[in-house]
Amino acid sequence: VANAAVSTEVSPADIGQLYLELHHRLHRLVDDAMNANGLSMARAKVLCQLLDNGPMKQADIAAGLRLAARSITDTVDSLERDGLAERRPDPGDRRAWLVAITEPGRKTVRAAMIAKAKAMEQIFGSLTARQRGDFATLLRAIGDSVAPNQGEPRAR
Amino acid sequence: VANAAVSTEVSPADIGQLYLELHHRLHRLVDDAMNANGLSMARAKVLCQLLDNGPMKQADIAAGLRLAARSITDTVDSLERDGLAERRPDPGDRRAWLVAITEPGRKTVRAAMIAKAKAMEQIFGSLTARQRGDFATLLRAIGDSVAPNQGEPRAR
DNA sequence: GAAGATTGACTTATCAATCTTT
DNA sequence: AAAGATTGATAAGTCAATCTTC
């Protein structure tokens, strides 16, 4: 090939391998950090949405997190069971619920955010600002090439 | 801060957010590509190991993929059910099984590898060789900072 | 009919407990 | 006791089917 001289050539497949292996470790690291603080990633993501946006319909939570409605039902069930969020009837639409974060939920999510930030610091903090900028640029480039039209949930 | 002039400062938390969101999409893309070819990522990973290394004890498969033994039992069950792999008693250790890929398994995994390579091409192929090299460097740097001692499975 | 939510069935991953063999 | 494998329980995600309401 013309590129034979490039000793450090990395194929898309190589990158994929590296990426997948690293992700497996990062995922567990972040999840463990959250678990230690009483929330999982999934539960924290929902609670964050509620903290930022106020009471939300489950369909909107799902859309915001790009999750299936099914997953939201379960997650809200578990948050409600633990008293971190509550379902209220939507006065404007009797099909829907408005899910709201509770005061204990606020407290919990604040602690979890700190734990998450610490985990992210542990993972990405060793990079220089320059490296983080480059990494962000690459992630965005990959994202764009994979789905030029990001908004769509998923083809069915 | 001294870095006030850097307009594109990206915090570890920002990177984490970007990373997690992108992963959610990449994961589904790869998984869909594999599914279309009769294998999931999880099943393909195990089958690849068997293709590369010949018959293996389940504990070795688990160690190679950094998965819990529990996951291997289930995955091998499903591969065996579909005739893609088979358990044979380990002549040297009556506690263990040797898991071997079958001929249909070989055929299936070859097709799946092609599908996976195509997906990786779709995801990372738009990057220049230079960008892929940079990305690989960053992934390795992150991996090193997260777990200097990579070999360990997981603290318990 | 479409939209919001729930439910059932499935996959992939975990931990903890158990059983057998080393 | 430790190691290999299985099993049960749980979590997070998917799709497909269903029920109620718009």
Tab-separated table of C-alpha atoms (C1' of nucleotides) in Angstrom:
chain	number	residue	atom	x	y	z
A	1	VAL	CA	0.000	0.000	0.000
A	2	ALA	CA	1.028	3.613	-0.329
A	3	ASN	CA	0.949	3.862	3.441
A	4	ALA	CA	3.434	1.105	4.100
A	5	ALA	CA	5.837	3.677	5.509
A	6	VAL	CA	3.426	4.688	8.258
A	7	SER	CA	4.414	2.390	11.063
A	8	THR	CA	1.657	3.496	13.408
A	9	GLU	CA	-1.242	3.025	11.013
A	10	VAL	CA	-4.362	2.219	13.033
A	11	SER	CA	-7.292	0.663	11.194
A	12	PRO	CA	-10.906	1.424	12.035
A	13	ALA	CA	-11.178	-2.140	13.334
A	14	ASP	CA	-8.183	-1.611	15.638
A	15	ILE	CA	-9.711	1.571	16.963
A	16	GLY	CA	-12.973	-0.228	17.504
A	17	GLN	CA	-11.251	-2.913	19.499
A	18	LEU	CA	-9.403	-0.395	21.643
A	19	TYR	CA	-12.555	1.602	22.120
A	20	LEU	CA	-14.748	-1.301	23.137
A	21	GLU	CA	-12.223	-2.680	25.584
A	22	LEU	CA	-11.698	0.682	27.205
A	23	HIS	CA	-15.393	1.342	27.442
A	24	HIS	CA	-15.962	-1.883	29.295
A	25	ARG	CA	-13.635	-0.652	32.013
A	26	LEU	CA	-14.823	2.935	32.093
A	27	HIS	CA	-18.424	1.874	32.361
A	28	ARG	CA	-17.777	-0.230	35.419
A	29	LEU	CA	-15.679	2.468	37.003
A	30	VAL	CA	-18.385	5.108	36.630
A	31	ASP	CA	-21.107	2.708	37.670
A	32	ASP	CA	-19.246	1.677	40.788
A	33	ALA	CA	-18.691	5.312	41.716
A	34	MET	CA	-22.388	6.021	41.386
A	35	ASN	CA	-23.470	2.884	43.184
A	36	ALA	CA	-21.353	3.852	46.154
A	37	ASN	CA	-23.521	6.943	46.378
A	38	GLY	CA	-26.887	5.239	46.250
A	39	LEU	CA	-27.658	5.842	42.587
A	40	SER	CA	-26.885	3.992	39.393
A	41	MET	CA	-26.052	5.811	36.170
A	42	ALA	CA	-29.497	5.090	34.789
A	43	ARG	CA	-31.319	6.389	37.829
A	44	ALA	CA	-29.032	9.401	38.097
A	45	LYS	CA	-29.595	10.379	34.484
A	46	VAL	CA	-33.347	10.435	34.987
A	47	LEU	CA	-33.075	12.328	38.250
A	48	CYS	CA	-30.757	14.900	36.634
A	49	GLN	CA	-33.283	15.523	33.918
A	50	LEU	CA	-35.958	16.122	36.521
A	51	LEU	CA	-33.686	18.417	38.494
A	52	ASP	CA	-32.899	20.474	35.392
A	53	ASN	CA	-36.333	20.565	33.794
A	54	GLY	CA	-38.821	20.191	36.596
A	55	PRO	CA	-41.669	17.653	36.409
A	56	MET	CA	-41.636	15.804	33.080
A	57	LYS	CA	-43.785	13.376	31.170
A	58	GLN	CA	-42.113	9.997	30.862
A	59	ALA	CA	-42.136	10.265	27.093
A	60	ASP	CA	-40.100	13.451	27.347
A	61	ILE	CA	-37.622	11.858	29.711
A	62	ALA	CA	-37.216	9.003	27.256
A	63	ALA	CA	-36.688	11.377	24.342
A	64	GLY	CA	-34.197	13.460	26.276
A	65	LEU	CA	-32.081	10.464	27.196
A	66	ARG	CA	-32.645	8.574	23.945
A	67	LEU	CA	-34.027	5.640	25.874
A	68	ALA	CA	-36.988	3.406	25.160
A	69	ALA	CA	-40.175	4.202	27.042
A	70	ARG	CA	-39.937	0.745	28.581
A	71	SER	CA	-36.719	1.658	30.372
A	72	ILE	CA	-38.239	4.813	31.821
A	73	THR	CA	-41.195	2.964	33.291
A	74	ASP	CA	-38.846	0.670	35.184
A	75	THR	CA	-36.473	3.396	36.276
A	76	VAL	CA	-39.234	5.653	37.550
A	77	ASP	CA	-40.742	2.651	39.331
A	78	SER	CA	-37.490	2.155	41.192
A	79	LEU	CA	-37.018	5.863	41.953
A	80	GLU	CA	-40.555	6.036	43.256
A	81	ARG	CA	-40.062	2.918	45.360
A	82	ASP	CA	-37.078	4.628	46.983
A	83	GLY	CA	-38.877	7.927	47.421
A	84	LEU	CA	-36.529	9.848	45.138
A	85	ALA	CA	-39.185	10.781	42.593
A	86	GLU	CA	-42.963	10.648	42.383
A	87	ARG	CA	-45.603	10.293	39.690
A	88	ARG	CA	-48.387	12.850	39.603
A	89	PRO	CA	-51.283	12.776	37.205
A	90	ASP	CA	-50.827	15.220	34.319
A	91	PRO	CA	-53.737	17.638	34.657
A	92	GLY	CA	-53.656	18.373	30.940
A	93	ASP	CA	-53.529	14.774	29.668
A	94	ARG	CA	-55.088	11.855	31.464
A	95	ARG	CA	-52.879	9.371	29.599
A	96	ALA	CA	-49.690	10.821	31.029
A	97	TRP	CA	-47.862	11.127	34.323
A	98	LEU	CA	-45.747	14.013	35.443
A	99	VAL	CA	-42.667	12.680	37.162
A	100	ALA	CA	-41.206	14.998	39.782
A	101	ILE	CA	-38.061	14.781	41.865
A	102	THR	CA	-38.606	14.750	45.631
A	103	GLU	CA	-36.562	16.474	48.287
A	104	PRO	CA	-34.680	13.263	49.170
A	105	GLY	CA	-34.170	12.855	45.436
A	106	ARG	CA	-32.567	16.285	45.237
A	107	LYS	CA	-30.208	15.450	48.053
A	108	THR	CA	-29.284	12.106	46.550
A	109	VAL	CA	-28.714	13.409	43.053
A	110	ARG	CA	-26.467	16.178	44.302
A	111	ALA	CA	-24.221	13.664	46.020
A	112	ALA	CA	-24.264	11.439	42.971
A	113	MET	CA	-23.282	14.304	40.686
A	114	ILE	CA	-20.249	14.926	42.814
A	115	ALA	CA	-19.325	11.260	42.687
A	116	LYS	CA	-19.779	11.250	38.929
A	117	ALA	CA	-17.649	14.350	38.524
A	118	LYS	CA	-14.941	12.720	40.601
A	119	ALA	CA	-15.055	9.622	38.434
A	120	MET	CA	-14.840	11.726	35.289
A	121	GLU	CA	-11.941	13.614	36.826
A	122	GLN	CA	-10.233	10.307	37.505
A	123	ILE	CA	-10.805	9.162	33.941
A	124	PHE	CA	-10.244	12.281	31.876
A	125	GLY	CA	-8.473	14.508	34.381
A	126	SER	CA	-5.038	13.173	33.570
A	127	LEU	CA	-5.333	14.497	30.031
A	128	THR	CA	-4.034	17.964	29.352
A	129	ALA	CA	-6.537	20.662	28.416
A	130	ARG	CA	-5.187	20.392	24.906
A	131	GLN	CA	-5.758	16.646	24.842
A	132	ARG	CA	-9.284	17.044	26.151
A	133	GLY	CA	-10.000	19.541	23.429
A	134	ASP	CA	-8.654	17.163	20.800
A	135	PHE	CA	-10.628	14.299	22.260
A	136	ALA	CA	-13.828	16.323	22.226
A	137	THR	CA	-13.207	17.276	18.611
A	138	LEU	CA	-12.712	13.644	17.653
A	139	LEU	CA	-15.805	12.506	19.528
A	140	ARG	CA	-17.873	15.146	17.778
A	141	ALA	CA	-16.427	14.208	14.417
A	142	ILE	CA	-17.286	10.571	14.996
A	143	GLY	CA	-20.750	11.470	16.165
A	144	ASP	CA	-21.383	13.554	13.099
A	145	SER	CA	-20.149	10.922	10.696
A	146	VAL	CA	-22.259	8.254	12.346
A	147	ALA	CA	-25.503	10.216	12.435
A	148	PRO	CA	-25.594	13.503	10.556
A	149	ASN	CA	-29.192	13.835	11.755
A	150	GLN	CA	-28.768	13.368	15.470
A	151	GLY	CA	-32.307	14.160	16.496
A	152	GLU	CA	-33.916	10.904	15.467
A	153	PRO	CA	-34.584	8.368	18.224
A	154	ARG	CA	-34.049	5.152	16.282
A	155	ALA	CA	-35.344	3.767	13.012
A	156	ARG	CA	-38.082	1.129	13.373
B	1	VAL	CA	-7.839	31.166	36.042
B	2	ALA	CA	-4.665	31.251	34.036
B	3	ASN	CA	-6.534	29.492	31.254
B	4	ALA	CA	-9.211	32.132	30.836
B	5	ALA	CA	-7.920	32.842	27.351
B	6	VAL	CA	-8.669	29.301	26.199
B	7	SER	CA	-12.167	29.650	24.824
B	8	THR	CA	-12.585	25.972	24.039
B	9	GLU	CA	-11.738	24.646	27.509
B	10	VAL	CA	-13.419	21.275	27.942
B	11	SER	CA	-13.783	19.953	31.472
B	12	PRO	CA	-13.507	16.263	32.343
B	13	ALA	CA	-17.235	16.317	33.086
B	14	ASP	CA	-17.984	17.752	29.639
B	15	ILE	CA	-15.887	15.084	28.014
B	16	GLY	CA	-17.649	12.452	30.048
B	17	GLN	CA	-21.020	13.700	28.899
B	18	LEU	CA	-19.941	13.740	25.266
B	19	TYR	CA	-18.409	10.328	25.614
B	20	LEU	CA	-21.397	8.690	27.256
B	21	GLU	CA	-23.856	10.114	24.771
B	22	LEU	CA	-21.781	9.029	21.809
B	23	HIS	CA	-21.278	5.579	23.219
B	24	HIS	CA	-24.980	5.036	23.560
B	25	ARG	CA	-25.331	5.533	19.827
B	26	LEU	CA	-22.233	3.615	18.777
B	27	HIS	CA	-23.198	0.644	20.866
B	28	ARG	CA	-26.580	0.342	19.217
B	29	LEU	CA	-25.083	0.795	15.782
B	30	VAL	CA	-22.568	-2.005	16.266
B	31	ASP	CA	-25.094	-4.239	17.952
B	32	ASP	CA	-27.598	-3.809	15.159
B	33	ALA	CA	-24.940	-4.609	12.570
B	34	MET	CA	-24.066	-7.824	14.374
B	35	ASN	CA	-27.637	-8.828	15.017
B	36	ALA	CA	-28.391	-8.550	11.332
B	37	ASN	CA	-25.781	-11.252	10.862
B	38	GLY	CA	-27.076	-13.716	13.383
B	39	LEU	CA	-24.694	-12.912	16.220
B	40	SER	CA	-24.715	-10.387	19.015
B	41	MET	CA	-21.545	-8.670	20.171
B	42	ALA	CA	-21.387	-10.829	23.269
B	43	ARG	CA	-21.737	-14.072	21.366
B	44	ALA	CA	-19.334	-12.919	18.677
B	45	LYS	CA	-16.662	-12.016	21.209
B	46	VAL	CA	-16.759	-15.498	22.691
B	47	LEU	CA	-16.769	-17.167	19.305
B	48	CYS	CA	-13.813	-15.043	18.185
B	49	GLN	CA	-11.832	-16.156	21.185
B	50	LEU	CA	-12.558	-19.765	20.355
B	51	LEU	CA	-11.625	-19.209	16.728
B	52	ASP	CA	-8.307	-17.641	17.708
B	53	ASN	CA	-7.317	-19.910	20.572
B	54	GLY	CA	-9.003	-23.241	19.918
B	55	PRO	CA	-11.027	-25.015	22.628
B	56	MET	CA	-10.940	-23.077	25.891
B	57	LYS	CA	-12.022	-23.494	29.475
B	58	GLN	CA	-14.821	-21.126	30.376
B	59	ALA	CA	-12.709	-19.506	33.044
B	60	ASP	CA	-10.126	-18.617	30.411
B	61	ILE	CA	-12.760	-17.169	28.117
B	62	ALA	CA	-13.999	-15.035	30.991
B	63	ALA	CA	-10.510	-13.831	31.832
B	64	GLY	CA	-9.734	-13.045	28.203
B	65	LEU	CA	-12.842	-10.928	27.797
B	66	ARG	CA	-12.826	-9.508	31.347
B	67	LEU	CA	-16.283	-10.912	31.925
B	68	ALA	CA	-17.750	-12.633	34.951
B	69	ALA	CA	-17.938	-16.413	34.804
B	70	ARG	CA	-21.709	-16.099	35.086
B	71	SER	CA	-21.930	-14.334	31.742
B	72	ILE	CA	-19.886	-17.019	30.022
B	73	THR	CA	-22.144	-19.800	31.231
B	74	ASP	CA	-25.145	-18.078	29.669
B	75	THR	CA	-23.397	-17.132	26.452
B	76	VAL	CA	-22.015	-20.616	25.894
B	77	ASP	CA	-25.474	-22.013	26.665
B	78	SER	CA	-26.912	-19.914	23.870
B	79	LEU	CA	-24.112	-20.709	21.425
B	80	GLU	CA	-24.507	-24.387	22.165
B	81	ARG	CA	-28.266	-24.194	21.750
B	82	ASP	CA	-27.704	-22.732	18.287
B	83	GLY	CA	-25.028	-25.249	17.383
B	84	LEU	CA	-22.285	-22.635	17.065
B	85	ALA	CA	-20.133	-24.015	19.867
B	86	GLU	CA	-20.041	-27.154	21.977
B	87	ARG	CA	-18.931	-28.143	25.462
B	88	ARG	CA	-16.613	-31.099	25.800
B	89	PRO	CA	-15.376	-32.500	29.084
B	90	ASP	CA	-11.832	-31.402	29.910
B	91	PRO	CA	-9.842	-34.643	30.078
B	92	GLY	CA	-7.355	-33.073	32.462
B	93	ASP	CA	-9.805	-31.544	34.947
B	94	ARG	CA	-13.204	-33.001	35.697
B	95	ARG	CA	-14.476	-29.675	37.047
B	96	ALA	CA	-14.019	-27.911	33.733
B	97	TRP	CA	-15.439	-27.877	30.232
B	98	LEU	CA	-13.575	-27.243	27.042
B	99	VAL	CA	-15.674	-25.053	24.788
B	100	ALA	CA	-15.029	-25.511	21.079
B	101	ILE	CA	-16.331	-23.656	18.061
B	102	THR	CA	-18.238	-25.790	15.557
B	103	GLU	CA	-18.135	-25.627	11.786
B	104	PRO	CA	-21.399	-23.647	11.606
B	105	GLY	CA	-19.905	-21.431	14.304
B	106	ARG	CA	-16.884	-20.757	12.114
B	107	LYS	CA	-19.068	-19.796	9.206
B	108	THR	CA	-21.239	-17.532	11.346
B	109	VAL	CA	-18.378	-15.778	13.062
B	110	ARG	CA	-16.662	-15.040	9.773
B	111	ALA	CA	-19.766	-13.292	8.494
B	112	ALA	CA	-20.158	-11.446	11.763
B	113	MET	CA	-16.560	-10.243	11.683
B	114	ILE	CA	-17.169	-8.729	8.289
B	115	ALA	CA	-20.294	-7.007	9.558
B	116	LYS	CA	-18.413	-5.709	12.567
B	117	ALA	CA	-15.565	-4.433	10.407
B	118	LYS	CA	-18.087	-2.629	8.218
B	119	ALA	CA	-19.673	-1.013	11.257
B	120	MET	CA	-16.276	0.069	12.535
B	121	GLU	CA	-15.472	1.423	9.099
B	122	GLN	CA	-18.693	3.402	9.200
B	123	ILE	CA	-17.887	4.774	12.630
B	124	PHE	CA	-14.160	5.416	12.478
B	125	GLY	CA	-13.530	5.315	8.746
B	126	SER	CA	-14.324	8.960	8.230
B	127	LEU	CA	-11.389	9.938	10.411
B	128	THR	CA	-8.057	10.503	8.718
B	129	ALA	CA	-5.216	8.111	9.482
B	130	ARG	CA	-3.700	10.887	11.530
B	131	GLN	CA	-6.902	11.348	13.520
B	132	ARG	CA	-7.173	7.629	14.150
B	133	GLY	CA	-3.628	7.614	15.423
B	134	ASP	CA	-4.392	10.502	17.758
B	135	PHE	CA	-7.567	8.844	18.926
B	136	ALA	CA	-5.750	5.610	19.672
B	137	THR	CA	-3.117	7.517	21.625
B	138	LEU	CA	-5.766	9.253	23.684
B	139	LEU	CA	-7.662	6.027	24.363
B	140	ARG	CA	-4.463	4.377	25.535
B	141	ALA	CA	-3.593	7.359	27.721
B	142	ILE	CA	-7.025	7.228	29.323
B	143	GLY	CA	-6.781	3.499	29.803
B	144	ASP	CA	-3.406	3.816	31.475
B	145	SER	CA	-4.502	6.573	33.809
B	146	VAL	CA	-7.605	4.650	34.811
B	147	ALA	CA	-5.919	1.341	35.530
B	148	PRO	CA	-2.125	1.292	35.548
B	149	ASN	CA	-2.380	-2.416	36.335
B	150	GLN	CA	-4.637	-3.562	33.524
B	151	GLY	CA	-4.397	-7.262	34.135
B	152	GLU	CA	-6.670	-7.457	37.144
B	153	PRO	CA	-10.242	-8.600	36.530
B	154	ARG	CA	-12.043	-6.514	39.157
B	155	ALA	CA	-11.534	-5.842	42.830
B	156	ARG	CA	-13.921	-7.774	45.125
C	1	DG	C1'	-55.523	6.241	14.259
C	2	DA	C1'	-51.839	7.944	17.093
C	3	DA	C1'	-49.715	8.867	21.617
C	4	DG	C1'	-48.564	7.891	26.657
C	5	DA	C1'	-47.773	4.328	29.596
C	6	DT	C1'	-47.500	-0.450	31.083
C	7	DT	C1'	-46.424	-5.277	30.583
C	8	DG	C1'	-44.128	-9.558	28.841
C	9	DA	C1'	-40.187	-11.703	26.826
C	10	DC	C1'	-35.320	-11.294	25.750
C	11	DT	C1'	-30.134	-10.025	26.093
C	12	DT	C1'	-26.010	-8.752	28.506
C	13	DA	C1'	-23.902	-7.766	32.437
C	14	DT	C1'	-23.170	-7.946	37.559
C	15	DC	C1'	-22.716	-10.360	42.614
C	16	DA	C1'	-23.461	-13.946	45.821
C	17	DA	C1'	-24.333	-18.609	46.973
C	18	DT	C1'	-23.753	-23.439	45.952
C	19	DC	C1'	-21.822	-27.904	44.220
C	20	DT	C1'	-18.143	-30.638	42.631
C	21	DT	C1'	-13.457	-31.484	42.017
C	22	DT	C1'	-8.663	-30.336	42.832
D	1	DA	C1'	-9.225	-24.133	51.163
D	2	DA	C1'	-9.395	-22.832	46.381
D	3	DA	C1'	-10.930	-23.250	41.591
D	4	DG	C1'	-14.393	-24.354	37.721
D	5	DA	C1'	-18.964	-24.128	36.702
D	6	DT	C1'	-23.888	-23.461	37.568
D	7	DT	C1'	-27.846	-21.142	39.520
D	8	DG	C1'	-30.739	-17.313	41.538
D	9	DA	C1'	-31.532	-12.506	41.966
D	10	DT	C1'	-30.929	-7.902	40.093
D	11	DA	C1'	-30.061	-3.974	36.766
D	12	DA	C1'	-30.263	-1.758	32.352
D	13	DG	C1'	-31.403	-1.875	27.972
D	14	DT	C1'	-34.181	-3.545	23.727
D	15	DC	C1'	-38.835	-4.768	20.876
D	16	DA	C1'	-43.551	-5.946	20.470
D	17	DA	C1'	-48.168	-6.125	22.178
D	18	DT	C1'	-51.798	-4.000	24.842
D	19	DC	C1'	-54.814	-0.500	27.239
D	20	DT	C1'	-56.452	4.013	27.816
D	21	DT	C1'	-56.951	8.497	26.285
D	22	DC	C1'	-56.416	12.106	22.809
